[in-house]
Amino acid sequence: MTPLQIIFIIVAVITLFAAIKVVSSRNLVHAALWLILVLFGIAVFFVILSAGFFAAAQVVIYIGAIAILMIFTIMLTRRVARDSGAQHNSNWWAAAVLSLLLFTGLSWILSRWQGFQSTAQPMLESADPLRQLGEGLVAPGGYLIPFEVASILLVAALIGAITVAWERK
Amino acid sequence: MISGTFNPSMILSILPEISILVLGFLVLFFDLFLSKEHHDKLGWITAGGLGVIIIGCLLVIRPNESVLQTFAFGGMIRYDWMGFTFKMLFLFSAAITAMFAMGMEKIGKRGEFYLLMLASTIGMCLMASAADLIMLYLAIETTSIPLYILAGFITQDEKSTEAGFKYLLFGAMTSAILLYGFSLLYGFTGTTQIYKISNIIQSGGIPTELSFGVLILVIVGFAFKISAVPLHFWAPDVYEGAPTPVAGFLSTASKAAGFSVLLRVLLIAFPEILPYWSAFLVAISTLTMTIGNLLALTQKNIKRMLAYSSIAHAGYALIGLGSITYDSFFGMSSVVFYLIAYVITNLAAFGVVAAFGRVSGSDDIAAYAGLSRRSPALALAMLVAFLSLAGMPPFGGFVVKFIVFAAAVQANLIWLAVVGVLNSIIGLYYYLTVLKVVYLYRSEDEEKPLPIPRSYSLALGVLVTGILLIGIVMAPWLNLSIKSVVSLF
């Protein structure tokens, strides 16, 4: 096993554990803090895949902005910070069986693929992914339209959020 | 390295989307500067603007013989008859929805409502012509997120809020599964271009069970959009709680958009495993029709009944998808044709419910007693829409059902056609039950007038004419459907 694989396994275990804690902890503030750990674990995966820009973006946007915003939101609505109801209903075993089936099924079909055993190719020294990303976002032959559509989506979401949150007298 | 130069003619391939965006900001502008008492004109601006865009697109960018189908913007968008037909259908239903919305007190005077509806229409138009997984995913989200808000638009109403929230939760879950499927697809093939995936699956030695497994993840996301069983749970609750024009928009345009991507992705990216997915869709179709129709039988609320009926109709359209064979375009064309008629018919059905609900404030089927005496015209529109949904001649619903069942017979799925006919009989029963209440039952409110605004009369008039047109002259519509499907390849 290479050192990278060992790091991957350790980080994966921590991330999965934190992800379970996000949905199982009763205190919303704790859940948000566990979520930060999950997001940090994913940033480490990006580093392992030598996607440095994504790792930085993950930390700045998801941890720095979104998770902090969530914690603020929870603290400003203190009344609902603690969940008092039951955490699962009588159908939990059906969901567990279904998830287990889905997991084994997906693992099985993935194991049938020839690329399942092969190791990742290291990235070329000369490659400049950040430059390619930047060009891809504005080149007419690249991802120009998805990029512009994303801004329409954000404007619509912004207007929608104001509509929902605005208190009418 | 990403290359490609900008060519002004590329603008033409996204002209509908650009025009809708301009219209959206125009509506927002008028919302700010128009005085309060003129705010009910916003709906006319939206509907009129969409009408102008439809006419403009028909004149300027109708795909002609010389440019039948081309890729634009580096293969993100494919400009073909398929996309064009569906875009016109979405623009039409958005215009009709705007006309229904302007009569509703709580939504009709708010510019945000129209803007969100237009944003969602942009997403649908892009869904119909997207040829790249990234483009497709963004288009689906641009369609869905404004729709979540529209479903929960009346925030003072608990049912509407619940509808919006339920729709959001289901939508987020299925969209995550869809995205997982897309990412696996990209992982195996190394491309996001829908038109290149099939070649790579063939030459790359990707086992069948792998591509079929990934396809199922993708189908989950689309099955939510078309509300096929077992991903139909959201539909009755959302339709019941959402403002009626929004429910109509959800059950028609949004569903048709789901079918348009389903057609393109299945046929273009996964032709090798056609026997597998068509068998899978036949099973889903049988379940969807049967469960939808059986549950519709017991409904007391007309919006819930129409929700189950629209689930059943997704099942009928899926018959066409399940009947696709390698050597015939008939199954695919029948789906497109079915959707055209279904969108027009179901918009009319929800329009009648909106027209009645805005005056009486009730959506109970029992409240419709004596409608034929209160407003004979509205009752007649309801008769046409419901009989067309039930599949009675001479209305559009009959012709398209006939074509879909014929496609099943041609694909040697005679038992599926029989199941479809049996289901239509169940459907006929509950549509007629409502019509019985409308025409035969008496009520104390009979003397109360039922005023119908001008926008409703106009929209319902157009829709009823459309239903009759499809039912009586079917050749041009069928030709259009065939032309769309042929242009897909």
XYZ file of C-alpha atoms in Angstrom:
658
model
C 0.000 0.000 0.000
C 1.241 3.415 -0.919
C 1.256 6.247 1.617
C -1.458 7.981 -0.401
C -3.756 4.992 -0.038
C -3.178 4.904 3.717
C -4.012 8.596 3.961
C -7.093 8.033 1.839
C -8.367 5.225 4.076
C -7.828 7.226 7.270
C -9.549 10.317 5.866
C -12.370 8.226 4.393
C -13.091 6.594 7.764
C -13.114 9.982 9.515
C -15.350 11.503 6.832
C -17.861 8.651 6.921
C -17.978 8.732 10.726
C -18.548 12.483 10.684
C -21.229 12.103 8.033
C -23.096 9.624 10.235
C -22.808 12.028 13.166
C -24.285 14.844 11.029
C -27.559 12.986 10.686
C -27.578 11.272 14.084
C -26.660 14.046 16.514
C -29.675 15.654 18.178
C -28.186 19.099 18.587
C -28.260 21.080 15.357
C -25.124 23.052 16.225
C -23.213 19.796 16.743
C -24.534 18.504 13.435
C -23.278 21.648 11.693
C -19.849 21.240 13.293
C -19.661 17.597 12.166
C -20.633 18.792 8.694
C -17.560 21.017 8.651
C -15.435 17.940 9.316
C -17.124 16.113 6.419
C -16.485 19.017 4.086
C -12.881 19.172 5.224
C -12.450 15.446 4.512
C -13.716 16.030 0.974
C -11.195 18.863 0.578
C -8.475 16.348 1.475
C -9.780 13.984 -1.239
C -9.431 16.787 -3.749
C -5.806 17.248 -2.659
C -5.140 13.511 -3.035
C -6.542 13.723 -6.579
C -4.143 16.660 -7.164
C -7.017 19.094 -7.675
C -5.562 21.854 -5.550
C -7.890 24.581 -6.764
C -10.985 22.560 -5.866
C -9.567 21.825 -2.428
C -9.069 25.544 -1.810
C -12.520 26.369 -3.194
C -14.052 23.668 -1.022
C -12.487 25.120 2.114
C -13.253 28.747 1.283
C -16.802 28.332 -0.033
C -18.223 25.330 1.800
C -16.496 25.610 5.146
C -15.787 29.321 5.148
C -19.135 30.525 3.900
C -21.886 27.911 3.758
C -21.208 26.035 6.992
C -20.661 29.252 8.942
C -23.892 30.661 7.512
C -25.686 27.517 8.657
C -24.371 27.906 12.197
C -25.482 31.553 12.234
C -28.928 30.523 11.021
C -29.236 27.889 13.717
C -28.140 30.305 16.434
C -30.559 32.994 15.266
C -33.462 30.544 15.428
C -32.603 29.159 18.828
C -35.996 27.619 19.499
C -35.496 24.814 16.998
C -31.842 24.115 17.795
C -32.750 20.903 19.601
C -34.768 18.185 17.969
C -37.188 16.642 20.443
C -39.094 14.167 18.240
C -38.183 10.558 17.496
C -35.232 10.201 15.155
C -36.618 7.330 13.109
C -40.032 5.920 12.352
C -41.233 2.328 12.124
C -39.970 1.912 8.561
C -36.293 2.301 9.412
C -35.486 -1.384 8.809
C -36.957 -1.240 5.289
C -34.765 1.755 4.510
C -31.744 -0.080 5.945
C -32.386 -3.180 3.811
C -32.900 -1.021 0.720
C -29.696 0.929 1.326
C -27.738 -2.277 1.897
C -29.105 -3.749 -1.350
C -28.248 -0.570 -3.227
C -24.733 -0.539 -1.783
C -23.972 -4.182 -2.585
C -25.561 -3.870 -6.016
C -23.515 -0.811 -6.911
C -20.309 -2.334 -5.532
C -20.931 -5.484 -7.543
C -21.492 -3.721 -10.848
C -18.509 -1.453 -10.220
C -16.289 -4.481 -9.530
C -17.207 -5.840 -12.983
C -15.490 -2.877 -14.610
C -11.946 -3.365 -15.856
C -10.829 -0.037 -14.430
C -11.806 -1.133 -10.918
C -8.367 -2.539 -10.051
C -6.170 -0.069 -11.911
C -4.410 2.779 -10.128
C -4.851 6.416 -11.001
C -2.441 7.940 -13.490
C -0.358 10.769 -12.052
C -1.080 14.120 -13.605
C 1.348 15.444 -16.208
C 3.793 18.055 -14.912
C 3.003 20.343 -17.845
C -0.758 20.229 -17.285
C -2.309 23.473 -16.109
C -5.799 22.526 -14.902
C -6.602 25.965 -13.514
C -5.933 27.639 -16.840
C -8.020 25.004 -18.616
C -10.846 25.549 -16.144
C -10.769 29.295 -16.705
C -10.725 28.945 -20.456
C -13.408 26.285 -20.356
C -15.789 28.584 -18.526
C -15.600 31.401 -21.089
C -14.748 29.700 -24.399
C -17.739 29.454 -26.769
C -16.600 25.912 -27.549
C -16.379 25.085 -23.846
C -18.765 25.474 -20.975
C -19.931 29.013 -21.738
C -23.640 28.183 -21.816
C -23.722 26.103 -18.604
C -21.768 28.896 -16.917
C -24.300 31.509 -17.991
C -27.237 29.263 -17.124
C -25.800 28.872 -13.639
C -26.086 32.635 -13.211
C -29.733 32.587 -14.337
C -30.318 29.815 -11.805
C -28.676 31.848 -9.038
C -30.730 34.965 -9.841
C -33.924 32.914 -9.829
C -32.954 31.262 -6.548
C -32.132 34.649 -5.030
C -35.485 36.146 -6.021
C -37.229 32.992 -4.849
C -35.498 33.102 -1.479
C -36.565 36.720 -0.966
C -40.138 35.858 -1.968
C -40.307 33.015 0.535
C -38.611 34.856 3.383
C -40.270 38.265 3.003
C -42.890 38.833 5.649
C -45.966 40.469 4.198
C -47.970 42.774 6.392
C -7.213 22.455 -24.846
C -10.671 23.886 -25.310
C -11.015 25.711 -28.558
C -13.853 26.940 -30.697
C -14.689 30.313 -32.027
C -17.815 32.309 -31.615
C -20.130 32.359 -34.564
C -23.079 34.801 -34.484
C -25.383 32.160 -35.953
C -24.910 30.177 -32.730
C -27.131 32.744 -31.034
C -30.030 31.497 -33.136
C -29.888 28.100 -31.480
C -30.547 29.643 -28.068
C -32.825 32.440 -29.279
C -35.891 31.197 -27.337
C -33.934 31.089 -24.069
C -32.444 34.555 -24.585
C -35.841 36.033 -25.458
C -37.465 34.493 -22.368
C -34.699 35.950 -20.213
C -35.255 39.411 -21.687
C -38.997 39.029 -21.118
C -38.357 37.986 -17.520
C -36.392 41.127 -16.754
C -39.017 43.213 -18.557
C -41.639 41.761 -16.195
C -39.435 42.553 -13.205
C -38.982 46.106 -14.504
C -42.729 46.627 -14.896
C -43.262 45.103 -11.465
C -41.152 47.913 -9.996
C -42.489 50.850 -11.980
C -46.113 50.007 -12.666
C -48.556 51.463 -10.135
C -50.313 49.025 -7.804
C -53.686 49.000 -9.575
C -52.067 48.070 -12.889
C -50.241 45.056 -11.500
C -52.809 42.668 -12.906
C -51.435 43.578 -16.339
C -48.208 41.670 -15.571
C -49.828 38.396 -16.597
C -50.860 39.855 -19.943
C -47.314 41.136 -20.485
C -45.922 37.653 -19.777
C -48.484 35.785 -21.868
C -48.298 38.307 -24.701
C -44.503 38.315 -24.647
C -44.419 34.526 -24.793
C -46.862 34.633 -27.699
C -44.593 37.039 -29.562
C -41.595 34.782 -28.834
C -43.448 31.725 -30.179
C -44.358 33.531 -33.393
C -40.849 34.967 -33.732
C -39.245 31.551 -33.254
C -41.604 29.931 -35.764
C -40.635 32.584 -38.309
C -36.911 32.919 -37.659
C -35.428 29.717 -36.283
C -37.668 26.916 -37.481
C -35.167 24.185 -38.459
C -35.262 24.053 -42.259
C -33.957 21.601 -44.819
C -30.462 23.094 -45.065
C -29.687 23.082 -41.332
C -31.598 20.139 -39.973
C -29.536 19.491 -36.920
C -26.342 21.055 -35.690
C -24.365 21.210 -32.500
C -23.756 24.638 -31.038
C -21.517 25.992 -28.292
C -19.031 23.133 -28.309
C -21.673 20.426 -28.295
C -23.567 21.719 -25.254
C -26.725 22.371 -27.262
C -28.169 20.450 -30.163
C -30.366 22.426 -32.453
C -32.928 20.081 -34.011
C -36.653 19.518 -34.538
C -36.906 17.543 -31.332
C -35.732 20.445 -29.228
C -37.740 22.935 -31.246
C -41.038 21.047 -30.925
C -40.660 20.707 -27.182
C -39.560 24.340 -26.770
C -42.703 25.551 -28.494
C -44.753 23.266 -26.255
C -43.108 24.696 -23.107
C -43.547 28.298 -24.266
C -47.187 27.593 -25.023
C -47.899 26.066 -21.631
C -46.044 28.883 -19.850
C -48.186 31.453 -21.707
C -51.386 29.601 -20.764
C -50.216 29.252 -17.149
C -49.550 33.001 -16.994
C -53.103 33.622 -18.178
C -54.501 31.326 -15.482
C -52.239 32.834 -12.827
C -53.332 36.426 -13.413
C -56.858 35.565 -12.246
C -55.621 34.240 -8.901
C -55.652 36.869 -6.211
C -52.565 35.839 -4.252
C -50.190 35.179 -7.124
C -51.457 37.078 -10.157
C -50.272 40.534 -9.165
C -46.726 39.626 -8.208
C -43.966 40.009 -10.747
C -41.752 37.447 -8.985
C -44.267 34.745 -9.819
C -43.970 35.348 -13.542
C -40.197 35.730 -13.382
C -39.778 32.397 -11.587
C -42.093 30.715 -14.057
C -40.070 32.130 -16.957
C -36.779 31.012 -15.363
C -38.192 27.526 -15.058
C -39.263 27.659 -18.715
C -35.693 28.555 -19.718
C -34.534 25.441 -17.886
C -37.089 23.285 -19.685
C -36.096 24.671 -23.093
C -32.466 23.831 -22.342
C -33.460 20.369 -21.111
C -35.064 19.664 -24.468
C -31.956 20.601 -26.427
C -29.073 19.759 -24.071
C -26.529 17.389 -25.584
C -24.090 17.355 -22.674
C -24.499 15.920 -19.188
C -23.292 19.103 -17.446
C -25.651 21.236 -19.508
C -28.464 18.775 -18.847
C -27.931 18.772 -15.098
C -27.899 22.567 -14.900
C -31.001 22.726 -17.093
C -32.820 20.290 -14.791
C -31.900 22.338 -11.724
C -32.894 25.597 -13.433
C -36.265 24.000 -14.087
C -36.721 22.533 -10.622
C -35.575 25.200 -8.184
C -38.021 27.911 -9.363
C -40.754 25.243 -9.375
C -40.080 24.397 -5.701
C -40.666 28.051 -4.862
C -43.716 28.338 -7.121
C -45.312 25.299 -5.442
C -44.870 26.949 -2.038
C -45.556 30.458 -3.292
C -48.505 31.267 -0.999
C -46.497 31.335 2.223
C -49.528 32.201 4.386
C -51.164 28.938 3.329
C -49.869 25.921 5.229
C -50.773 23.482 2.471
C -48.895 25.464 -0.155
C -45.809 25.713 2.066
C -45.983 21.979 2.705
C -46.281 21.332 -1.021
C -43.206 23.413 -1.782
C -41.169 21.782 0.940
C -42.180 18.242 0.026
C -41.363 18.891 -3.599
C -37.972 20.307 -2.602
C -37.053 17.292 -0.444
C -38.064 14.702 -3.034
C -36.455 16.739 -5.795
C -33.152 17.156 -3.957
C -32.956 13.433 -3.180
C -33.650 12.234 -6.718
C -31.436 14.909 -8.200
C -28.565 13.623 -6.042
C -29.111 10.084 -7.361
C -29.263 11.427 -10.913
C -26.021 13.315 -10.408
C -24.375 10.177 -9.027
C -25.434 8.338 -12.168
C -24.037 11.125 -14.355
C -20.731 11.111 -12.485
C -20.364 7.325 -12.876
C -21.176 7.693 -16.556
C -18.446 10.299 -16.901
C -16.073 8.114 -14.899
C -16.447 5.148 -17.244
C -16.579 6.941 -20.549
C -14.409 9.986 -19.918
C -16.861 12.234 -21.750
C -19.934 14.246 -20.854
C -21.164 14.513 -24.429
C -24.345 12.477 -24.759
C -23.692 11.825 -28.444
C -20.252 10.311 -27.763
C -21.132 8.078 -24.806
C -22.626 5.273 -26.851
C -19.485 4.809 -28.984
C -17.251 4.646 -25.939
C -19.511 2.166 -24.155
C -19.310 -0.030 -27.242
C -15.580 0.196 -27.841
C -14.456 0.464 -24.231
C -15.709 -2.987 -23.234
C -17.989 -1.733 -20.495
C -20.096 -4.663 -19.275
C -23.849 -4.523 -19.847
C -24.774 -4.782 -16.172
C -22.605 -1.762 -15.467
C -24.148 0.484 -18.093
C -27.631 -0.734 -17.156
C -26.987 -0.112 -13.450
C -25.821 3.412 -14.165
C -28.804 3.942 -16.450
C -31.177 2.985 -13.619
C -29.655 5.684 -11.397
C -30.221 8.179 -14.213
C -33.783 6.959 -14.780
C -34.568 7.548 -11.085
C -33.963 11.253 -11.583
C -36.120 11.425 -14.706
C -38.866 9.205 -13.235
C -39.297 11.766 -10.473
C -39.869 14.494 -13.055
C -42.482 12.465 -14.929
C -43.911 11.137 -11.601
C -43.720 7.479 -12.535
C -44.310 4.777 -9.900
C -42.494 4.245 -7.478
C -41.402 7.913 -7.471
C -44.931 9.312 -7.612
C -45.577 9.944 -3.896
C -44.937 13.654 -4.119
C -47.422 14.392 -6.898
C -50.820 14.285 -5.086
C -49.643 16.295 -2.080
C -47.808 18.864 -4.178
C -50.622 19.321 -6.693
C -53.163 19.666 -3.899
C -51.209 22.295 -1.997
C -49.662 24.268 -4.852
C -51.607 27.131 -6.473
C -53.744 25.498 -9.185
C -52.019 27.147 -12.201
C -48.661 25.927 -10.824
C -50.045 22.412 -10.418
C -51.144 22.556 -14.051
C -47.694 23.743 -15.122
C -46.018 20.983 -13.084
C -48.183 18.246 -14.497
C -47.726 19.315 -18.115
C -44.616 21.263 -19.073
C -42.381 19.835 -16.357
C -43.509 16.299 -17.178
C -43.021 16.800 -20.920
C -39.517 18.130 -20.225
C -38.742 14.951 -18.285
C -39.887 12.832 -21.225
C -37.844 14.873 -23.700
C -34.596 14.174 -21.837
C -35.579 10.567 -21.242
C -36.006 10.085 -25.011
C -32.697 11.728 -25.870
C -30.583 10.049 -23.196
C -32.034 6.564 -23.672
C -31.897 6.545 -27.450
C -28.626 8.352 -27.997
C -26.461 7.262 -25.079
C -27.761 3.730 -24.461
C -28.897 2.185 -27.757
C -26.852 -0.996 -27.117
C -28.905 -2.044 -24.126
C -32.266 -1.119 -25.670
C -33.888 -4.522 -24.938
C -33.017 -4.165 -21.230
C -34.295 -0.653 -20.672
C -37.384 -1.109 -22.786
C -38.338 -4.160 -20.698
C -37.667 -2.141 -17.550
C -39.833 0.733 -18.803
C -42.634 -1.651 -19.764
C -42.719 -2.878 -16.155
C -42.705 0.712 -14.810
C -45.382 1.699 -17.309
C -47.715 -1.122 -16.237
C -47.283 -0.251 -12.568
C -47.668 3.491 -13.162
C -50.905 3.205 -15.146
C -52.503 0.703 -12.819
C -51.572 2.303 -9.511
C -52.349 5.808 -10.784
C -55.805 4.853 -12.021
C -56.748 2.703 -9.020
C -55.785 5.397 -6.524
C -57.601 8.067 -8.538
C -60.862 6.160 -8.064
C -61.188 6.971 -4.374
C -60.220 10.661 -4.421
C -62.611 13.287 -3.055
C -60.464 16.303 -3.987
C -60.354 17.125 -7.662
C -56.711 18.257 -7.633
C -55.636 14.977 -6.016
C -57.710 13.086 -8.543
C -56.046 14.960 -11.411
C -52.663 14.243 -9.815
C -53.293 10.495 -9.851
C -54.707 10.806 -13.334
C -51.548 12.568 -14.475
C -49.499 9.732 -12.957
C -51.593 7.299 -14.989
C -51.000 9.376 -18.112
C -47.244 9.183 -17.562
C -47.802 5.426 -17.636
C -49.595 5.604 -20.991
C -46.774 7.698 -22.461
C -44.265 5.172 -21.111
C -46.021 2.471 -23.166
C -44.661 4.286 -26.200
C -41.145 4.375 -24.724
C -41.300 0.681 -23.854
C -42.397 -0.146 -27.408
C -39.283 1.281 -29.024
C -37.563 -1.183 -31.328
C -34.418 -0.936 -33.420
C -36.196 -0.850 -36.757
C -39.096 1.515 -36.187
C -39.628 5.148 -35.272
C -43.252 4.510 -34.360
C -42.826 3.990 -30.597
C -40.784 7.171 -30.145
C -43.068 9.296 -32.328
C -46.082 8.074 -30.388
C -44.517 9.408 -27.159
C -43.989 12.879 -28.646
C -47.492 12.930 -30.095
C -48.974 11.729 -26.811
C -47.219 14.509 -24.913
C -48.444 17.248 -27.265
C -52.068 16.193 -26.772
C -51.642 15.493 -23.056
C -50.119 18.917 -22.317
C -52.966 20.761 -24.034
C -55.669 18.597 -22.456
C -54.344 18.643 -18.916
C -53.752 22.408 -19.017
C -57.433 22.758 -19.853
C -58.439 20.447 -16.987
C -56.398 22.411 -14.448
C -57.626 25.670 -15.981
C -61.224 24.681 -15.292
C -60.320 23.709 -11.726
C -58.568 27.072 -11.259
C -61.531 28.987 -12.699
C -63.920 27.197 -10.355
C -61.643 27.245 -7.311
C -60.958 30.987 -7.439
C -64.664 31.756 -7.015
C -65.889 28.925 -4.807
C -62.700 28.451 -2.803
C -63.193 24.688 -2.771
C -61.540 21.844 -4.649
C -63.923 19.115 -3.452
C -65.544 17.150 -6.227
C -68.859 17.446 -4.377
C -68.689 21.256 -4.666
C -68.945 20.963 -8.456
C -72.628 20.052 -8.220
C -74.744 22.256 -10.427
C -71.765 23.731 -12.314
C -73.523 23.172 -15.644
C -76.267 25.591 -14.534
C -73.941 28.140 -12.960
C -71.668 28.374 -15.959
C -72.548 26.252 -18.999
C -69.404 27.352 -20.857
C -67.054 26.267 -18.075
C -68.908 22.962 -17.743
C -68.527 22.422 -21.470
C -64.772 23.101 -21.314
C -64.578 20.599 -18.455
C -66.518 18.042 -20.494
C -64.116 18.397 -23.426
C -60.988 18.229 -21.245
C -62.140 15.243 -19.175
C -63.442 13.238 -22.123
C -60.154 13.888 -23.905
C -58.254 12.699 -20.810
C -60.469 9.608 -20.773
C -59.652 8.971 -24.427
C -63.016 9.529 -26.086
C -63.380 10.428 -29.761
C -63.458 13.005 -31.357
C -61.004 14.583 -28.896
C -57.202 14.619 -28.971
C -56.880 12.136 -26.134
C -58.512 9.408 -28.207
C -56.177 9.714 -31.176
C -52.969 9.702 -29.144
C -54.044 6.798 -26.940
C -54.886 4.865 -30.070
C -51.431 5.604 -31.539
C -49.613 4.619 -28.347
C -51.513 1.319 -28.094
C -50.843 0.709 -31.791
C -47.122 1.188 -31.117
C -47.316 -1.459 -28.383
C -49.071 -3.891 -30.726
C -46.493 -3.254 -33.425
C -43.715 -4.059 -30.952
C -45.413 -7.396 -30.144
C -46.509 -6.190 -26.720
C -50.181 -6.966 -27.212
C -50.695 -7.679 -23.512
C -49.399 -4.177 -22.705
C -51.942 -2.646 -25.070
C -54.657 -4.711 -23.359
C -53.522 -3.457 -19.933
C -53.639 0.074 -21.335
C -57.189 -0.371 -22.625
C -58.352 -1.842 -19.299
C -56.788 1.107 -17.520
C -58.526 3.542 -19.849
C -61.835 1.984 -18.826
C -61.042 2.575 -15.136
C -60.059 6.125 -16.085
C -63.320 6.663 -17.956
C -65.219 5.714 -14.798
C -63.734 8.366 -12.556
C -63.749 11.111 -15.185
C -67.441 10.395 -15.816
C -68.162 10.427 -12.082
C -66.972 14.031 -11.939
C -68.960 14.940 -15.043
C -72.020 13.347 -13.458
C -71.667 15.681 -10.478
C -71.235 18.639 -12.821
C -74.188 17.923 -15.098
C -76.736 15.919 -13.115
C -76.451 16.951 -9.467
C -78.300 19.971 -8.128
C -77.039 22.304 -5.441
C -78.227 25.321 -3.474
C -75.572 27.563 -5.028
C -77.051 27.219 -8.498
C -78.246 30.808 -8.551
C -74.856 32.206 -7.583
C -73.048 33.505 -10.656
C -69.604 32.152 -11.522
C -67.713 35.024 -13.136
C -64.928 33.953 -15.475
C -62.220 36.537 -16.232
C -61.346 37.314 -19.825
C -57.913 35.678 -19.587
C -59.544 32.381 -18.562
C -62.072 32.470 -21.387
C -59.324 33.165 -23.903
C -56.967 30.460 -22.584
C -59.688 27.829 -22.251
C -60.977 28.708 -25.713
C -57.516 28.177 -27.212
C -57.059 24.891 -25.347
C -60.470 23.477 -26.292
C -59.807 24.388 -29.923
C -56.439 22.638 -29.650
C -57.991 19.467 -28.219
C -60.510 19.359 -31.056
C -57.855 20.158 -33.681
C -55.654 17.259 -32.586
C -58.638 14.942 -32.455
C -59.938 15.814 -35.901
C -56.832 16.577 -38.002
C -54.075 14.322 -36.764
C -51.746 14.101 -39.766
C -49.759 17.350 -39.235
C -49.188 16.554 -35.562
C -48.082 13.012 -36.272
C -45.750 14.279 -39.007
C -44.288 16.791 -36.578
C -43.669 14.015 -34.036
C -42.008 11.780 -36.607
C -39.879 14.668 -37.879
C -38.785 15.412 -34.295
C -37.795 11.837 -33.598
C -35.922 11.434 -36.876
C -33.939 14.598 -36.141
C -32.756 13.078 -32.865
C -30.186 10.854 -34.563
